[in-house]
Amino acid sequence: MHNIVLAHRILVSLFLLQYVVKLVMLVTGKKEQLASYTKSTRIVEMLVSVGFLITGIYLLIYTEVTTLMIVKIICVFAAIPLAVVGFKKGNKALAALSVVLILAAYGLAEVNKKQLGQIKVDTSSATDEIEKGKMLYQASCIGCHGADGKLGLSGAKDLSITTLTIDEQKAIIKNGKSPMPGYKDLTDDQLNALVGYIGGFRK
């Protein structure tokens, strides 16, 4: 899963770079260079676009879908036809808009990643540490790890067979380990409760 995430980021960067280079040529009036560049990089651009979409769809299937993620997808799918029309017709406004949408999609992805690293749940009603840990787990961990810790979505480890020490588990939960985000907003009490609950998965 980590390799897919890395590949997607590289492809997104190449995809955006292609658009930026072409936009600069279009805006500066270098039509002949743009036509030559477009022709010589057509196959590369097609491969990057397909790879970008395939890895993006794969990550979408195995990642928690949020409102920001949906908006990001809309931006990407709007940017592609705008870019095709904009660069083909020499329309600077449409071409620029396509680049802006891709940049917006990238920004939304980063914001979404940060938000996934926050567990927003009120545990004050919990009667004991196990219940508190369960509430925290269900709020943000269950989507990838599953109710019993064995689901394994998005590259999530099987928590029922982990050999990590309590301190190592706390460090990963707090700091993250790609593709899992870190939950730095957890208090020590919440972290202890969460790790205690997860420990119950090991039989």
mmCIF file of C-alpha atoms in Angstrom:
data_model
loop_
_atom_site.group_PDB
_atom_site.id
_atom_site.type_symbol
_atom_site.label_atom_id
_atom_site.label_comp_id
_atom_site.label_asym_id
_atom_site.label_seq_id
_atom_site.Cartn_x
_atom_site.Cartn_y
_atom_site.Cartn_z
ATOM 1 C CA MET A 1 0.000 0.000 0.000
ATOM 2 C CA HIS A 2 2.870 2.354 0.812
ATOM 3 C CA ASN A 3 4.250 1.820 -2.710
ATOM 4 C CA ILE A 4 0.871 2.710 -4.238
ATOM 5 C CA VAL A 5 0.709 5.921 -2.208
ATOM 6 C CA LEU A 6 4.252 6.846 -3.259
ATOM 7 C CA ALA A 7 3.546 6.033 -6.916
ATOM 8 C CA HIS A 8 0.361 8.121 -6.830
ATOM 9 C CA ARG A 9 2.201 11.133 -5.397
ATOM 10 C CA ILE A 10 4.930 10.888 -8.041
ATOM 11 C CA LEU A 11 2.375 10.583 -10.840
ATOM 12 C CA VAL A 12 0.358 13.525 -9.487
ATOM 13 C CA SER A 13 3.533 15.635 -9.411
ATOM 14 C CA LEU A 14 4.416 14.664 -12.999
ATOM 15 C CA PHE A 15 0.827 15.280 -14.094
ATOM 16 C CA LEU A 16 0.859 18.758 -12.572
ATOM 17 C CA LEU A 17 4.330 19.530 -13.953
ATOM 18 C CA GLN A 18 3.141 18.667 -17.467
ATOM 19 C CA TYR A 19 0.267 21.099 -17.162
ATOM 20 C CA VAL A 20 2.413 23.884 -15.691
ATOM 21 C CA VAL A 21 5.051 23.602 -18.436
ATOM 22 C CA LYS A 22 2.381 23.707 -21.148
ATOM 23 C CA LEU A 23 0.601 26.604 -19.465
ATOM 24 C CA VAL A 24 3.805 28.663 -19.329
ATOM 25 C CA MET A 25 4.355 28.067 -23.047
ATOM 26 C CA LEU A 26 0.762 28.988 -23.833
ATOM 27 C CA VAL A 27 0.768 32.158 -21.731
ATOM 28 C CA THR A 28 4.115 33.335 -23.150
ATOM 29 C CA GLY A 29 2.890 32.846 -26.715
ATOM 30 C CA LYS A 30 5.266 30.018 -27.617
ATOM 31 C CA LYS A 31 2.708 28.187 -29.746
ATOM 32 C CA GLU A 32 5.200 26.308 -31.910
ATOM 33 C CA GLN A 33 7.154 25.069 -28.894
ATOM 34 C CA LEU A 34 3.901 24.086 -27.210
ATOM 35 C CA ALA A 35 2.767 22.110 -30.252
ATOM 36 C CA SER A 36 6.163 20.387 -30.471
ATOM 37 C CA TYR A 37 6.261 19.659 -26.748
ATOM 38 C CA THR A 38 2.704 18.319 -26.755
ATOM 39 C CA LYS A 39 3.463 16.019 -29.692
ATOM 40 C CA SER A 40 6.722 14.690 -28.239
ATOM 41 C CA THR A 41 5.272 14.032 -24.768
ATOM 42 C CA ARG A 42 1.846 12.721 -25.833
ATOM 43 C CA ILE A 43 2.561 9.084 -24.930
ATOM 44 C CA VAL A 44 4.255 10.003 -21.646
ATOM 45 C CA GLU A 45 1.364 12.294 -20.729
ATOM 46 C CA MET A 46 -1.147 9.546 -21.521
ATOM 47 C CA LEU A 47 0.747 7.001 -19.379
ATOM 48 C CA VAL A 48 1.052 9.460 -16.488
ATOM 49 C CA SER A 49 -2.654 10.343 -16.703
ATOM 50 C CA VAL A 50 -3.739 6.693 -16.759
ATOM 51 C CA GLY A 51 -1.371 5.803 -13.909
ATOM 52 C CA PHE A 52 -2.559 8.811 -11.923
ATOM 53 C CA LEU A 53 -6.198 7.784 -12.330
ATOM 54 C CA ILE A 54 -5.629 4.057 -11.662
ATOM 55 C CA THR A 55 -3.630 4.619 -8.461
ATOM 56 C CA GLY A 56 -6.125 7.291 -7.395
ATOM 57 C CA ILE A 57 -9.075 4.925 -7.865
ATOM 58 C CA TYR A 58 -7.230 2.162 -5.983
ATOM 59 C CA LEU A 59 -6.557 4.464 -3.028
ATOM 60 C CA LEU A 60 -10.151 5.678 -3.116
ATOM 61 C CA ILE A 61 -11.435 2.115 -2.799
ATOM 62 C CA TYR A 62 -9.231 1.370 0.192
ATOM 63 C CA THR A 63 -9.394 4.735 1.939
ATOM 64 C CA GLU A 64 -12.040 6.418 4.046
ATOM 65 C CA VAL A 65 -14.167 8.624 1.749
ATOM 66 C CA THR A 66 -14.741 12.112 3.134
ATOM 67 C CA THR A 67 -16.416 15.244 1.779
ATOM 68 C CA LEU A 68 -13.009 16.752 0.998
ATOM 69 C CA MET A 69 -12.077 13.604 -0.916
ATOM 70 C CA ILE A 70 -15.237 13.902 -3.038
ATOM 71 C CA VAL A 71 -14.511 17.575 -3.793
ATOM 72 C CA LYS A 72 -10.941 16.612 -4.736
ATOM 73 C CA ILE A 73 -12.215 14.014 -7.199
ATOM 74 C CA ILE A 74 -14.598 16.538 -8.751
ATOM 75 C CA CYS A 75 -11.697 18.990 -9.191
ATOM 76 C CA VAL A 76 -9.560 16.358 -10.908
ATOM 77 C CA PHE A 77 -12.266 15.176 -13.291
ATOM 78 C CA ALA A 78 -13.169 18.778 -14.125
ATOM 79 C CA ALA A 79 -9.527 19.715 -14.736
ATOM 80 C CA ILE A 80 -8.811 17.042 -17.349
ATOM 81 C CA PRO A 81 -11.398 18.047 -20.011
ATOM 82 C CA LEU A 82 -10.711 21.741 -19.328
ATOM 83 C CA ALA A 83 -7.011 21.122 -19.977
ATOM 84 C CA VAL A 84 -7.684 19.179 -23.172
ATOM 85 C CA VAL A 85 -9.915 21.932 -24.579
ATOM 86 C CA GLY A 86 -7.808 24.782 -23.205
ATOM 87 C CA PHE A 87 -4.479 23.636 -24.650
ATOM 88 C CA LYS A 88 -5.980 22.386 -27.916
ATOM 89 C CA LYS A 89 -7.831 25.640 -28.575
ATOM 90 C CA GLY A 90 -5.123 27.855 -27.114
ATOM 91 C CA ASN A 91 -7.533 29.164 -24.483
ATOM 92 C CA LYS A 92 -5.354 30.546 -21.687
ATOM 93 C CA ALA A 93 -8.226 30.943 -19.220
ATOM 94 C CA LEU A 94 -9.370 27.314 -19.486
ATOM 95 C CA ALA A 95 -5.802 26.018 -19.358
ATOM 96 C CA ALA A 96 -5.043 28.125 -16.283
ATOM 97 C CA LEU A 97 -8.275 26.998 -14.637
ATOM 98 C CA SER A 98 -7.319 23.346 -15.157
ATOM 99 C CA VAL A 99 -3.978 23.925 -13.399
ATOM 100 C CA VAL A 100 -5.708 25.759 -10.546
ATOM 101 C CA LEU A 101 -8.128 22.828 -10.118
ATOM 102 C CA ILE A 102 -5.257 20.315 -9.976
ATOM 103 C CA LEU A 103 -3.489 22.467 -7.371
ATOM 104 C CA ALA A 104 -6.742 22.705 -5.425
ATOM 105 C CA ALA A 105 -7.141 18.922 -5.549
ATOM 106 C CA TYR A 106 -3.607 18.495 -4.191
ATOM 107 C CA GLY A 107 -4.287 20.985 -1.406
ATOM 108 C CA LEU A 108 -7.561 19.282 -0.498
ATOM 109 C CA ALA A 109 -5.762 15.933 -0.312
ATOM 110 C CA GLU A 110 -3.266 17.364 2.201
ATOM 111 C CA VAL A 111 -6.038 18.946 4.297
ATOM 112 C CA ASN A 112 -7.978 15.683 4.208
ATOM 113 C CA LYS A 113 -4.906 13.790 5.391
ATOM 114 C CA LYS A 114 -4.523 16.143 8.358
ATOM 115 C CA GLN A 115 -8.196 15.837 9.267
ATOM 116 C CA LEU A 116 -7.974 12.043 9.209
ATOM 117 C CA GLY A 117 -5.281 12.424 11.849
ATOM 118 C CA GLN A 118 -7.791 13.843 14.314
ATOM 119 C CA ILE A 119 -10.100 11.728 16.447
ATOM 120 C CA LYS A 120 -13.127 13.871 17.203
ATOM 121 C CA VAL A 121 -15.108 12.051 19.864
ATOM 122 C CA ASP A 122 -16.344 12.965 23.344
ATOM 123 C CA THR A 123 -15.275 10.199 25.725
ATOM 124 C CA SER A 124 -16.546 11.919 28.878
ATOM 125 C CA SER A 125 -19.565 9.578 29.034
ATOM 126 C CA ALA A 126 -17.396 6.458 29.139
ATOM 127 C CA THR A 127 -17.801 4.489 32.366
ATOM 128 C CA ASP A 128 -14.358 2.853 32.221
ATOM 129 C CA GLU A 129 -11.097 2.801 30.251
ATOM 130 C CA ILE A 130 -12.178 -0.076 27.992
ATOM 131 C CA GLU A 131 -15.329 1.750 26.923
ATOM 132 C CA LYS A 132 -13.336 4.922 26.338
ATOM 133 C CA GLY A 133 -10.844 2.981 24.232
ATOM 134 C CA LYS A 134 -13.670 1.392 22.247
ATOM 135 C CA MET A 135 -15.228 4.790 21.526
ATOM 136 C CA LEU A 136 -11.906 6.127 20.261
ATOM 137 C CA TYR A 137 -11.255 3.011 18.177
ATOM 138 C CA GLN A 138 -14.689 3.100 16.559
ATOM 139 C CA ALA A 139 -14.314 6.814 15.805
ATOM 140 C CA SER A 140 -11.285 6.468 13.582
ATOM 141 C CA CYS A 141 -9.601 3.053 13.560
ATOM 142 C CA ILE A 142 -12.369 0.613 12.710
ATOM 143 C CA GLY A 143 -12.629 1.716 9.060
ATOM 144 C CA CYS A 144 -9.218 0.246 8.182
ATOM 145 C CA HIS A 145 -8.539 -2.231 11.020
ATOM 146 C CA GLY A 146 -12.080 -3.610 11.374
ATOM 147 C CA ALA A 147 -14.093 -4.412 14.485
ATOM 148 C CA ASP A 148 -11.691 -7.207 15.466
ATOM 149 C CA GLY A 149 -8.482 -5.572 14.232
ATOM 150 C CA LYS A 150 -8.113 -8.000 11.320
ATOM 151 C CA LEU A 151 -9.696 -6.143 8.382
ATOM 152 C CA GLY A 152 -6.456 -4.866 6.849
ATOM 153 C CA LEU A 153 -7.784 -2.136 4.556
ATOM 154 C CA SER A 154 -5.474 0.643 3.322
ATOM 155 C CA GLY A 155 -2.435 -1.388 4.353
ATOM 156 C CA ALA A 156 -3.608 -1.579 7.985
ATOM 157 C CA LYS A 157 -1.804 -4.164 10.119
ATOM 158 C CA ASP A 158 -3.576 -7.078 11.783
ATOM 159 C CA LEU A 159 -3.826 -5.848 15.379
ATOM 160 C CA SER A 160 -4.688 -9.312 16.702
ATOM 161 C CA ILE A 161 -1.200 -10.623 15.968
ATOM 162 C CA THR A 162 0.944 -7.521 16.536
ATOM 163 C CA THR A 163 4.253 -8.063 18.324
ATOM 164 C CA LEU A 164 4.776 -4.367 19.027
ATOM 165 C CA THR A 165 5.289 -3.248 22.605
ATOM 166 C CA ILE A 166 2.812 -0.837 24.209
ATOM 167 C CA ASP A 167 5.278 2.038 23.779
ATOM 168 C CA GLU A 168 5.797 1.160 20.100
ATOM 169 C CA GLN A 169 2.031 1.059 19.543
ATOM 170 C CA LYS A 170 1.641 4.453 21.205
ATOM 171 C CA ALA A 171 4.403 5.918 19.040
ATOM 172 C CA ILE A 172 2.763 4.710 15.808
ATOM 173 C CA ILE A 173 -0.696 5.923 16.856
ATOM 174 C CA LYS A 174 0.706 9.302 17.862
ATOM 175 C CA ASN A 175 3.114 9.857 14.963
ATOM 176 C CA GLY A 176 1.583 7.705 12.223
ATOM 177 C CA LYS A 177 3.228 5.309 9.794
ATOM 178 C CA SER A 178 2.433 5.649 6.089
ATOM 179 C CA PRO A 179 -0.299 5.412 4.947
ATOM 180 C CA MET A 180 -1.734 5.706 8.480
ATOM 181 C CA PRO A 181 -1.861 9.313 9.740
ATOM 182 C CA GLY A 182 -0.655 10.255 13.205
ATOM 183 C CA TYR A 183 -3.188 11.169 15.911
ATOM 184 C CA LYS A 184 -1.224 13.864 17.700
ATOM 185 C CA ASP A 185 -4.351 15.353 19.301
ATOM 186 C CA LEU A 186 -4.837 12.342 21.613
ATOM 187 C CA THR A 187 -4.206 12.969 25.285
ATOM 188 C CA ASP A 188 -2.099 10.499 27.271
ATOM 189 C CA ASP A 189 -5.257 9.145 28.944
ATOM 190 C CA GLN A 190 -6.964 8.632 25.585
ATOM 191 C CA LEU A 191 -3.865 7.009 24.135
ATOM 192 C CA ASN A 192 -3.622 4.612 27.087
ATOM 193 C CA ALA A 193 -7.315 3.741 26.757
ATOM 194 C CA LEU A 194 -7.024 3.127 23.024
ATOM 195 C CA VAL A 195 -3.938 0.923 23.334
ATOM 196 C CA GLY A 196 -5.618 -0.955 26.205
ATOM 197 C CA TYR A 197 -8.674 -1.647 24.055
ATOM 198 C CA ILE A 198 -6.558 -2.766 21.098
ATOM 199 C CA GLY A 199 -4.699 -5.138 23.410
ATOM 200 C CA GLY A 200 -7.965 -7.045 23.823
ATOM 201 C CA PHE A 201 -7.766 -8.193 20.188
ATOM 202 C CA ARG A 202 -4.828 -10.448 20.985
ATOM 203 C CA LYS A 203 -6.024 -13.835 22.173
#
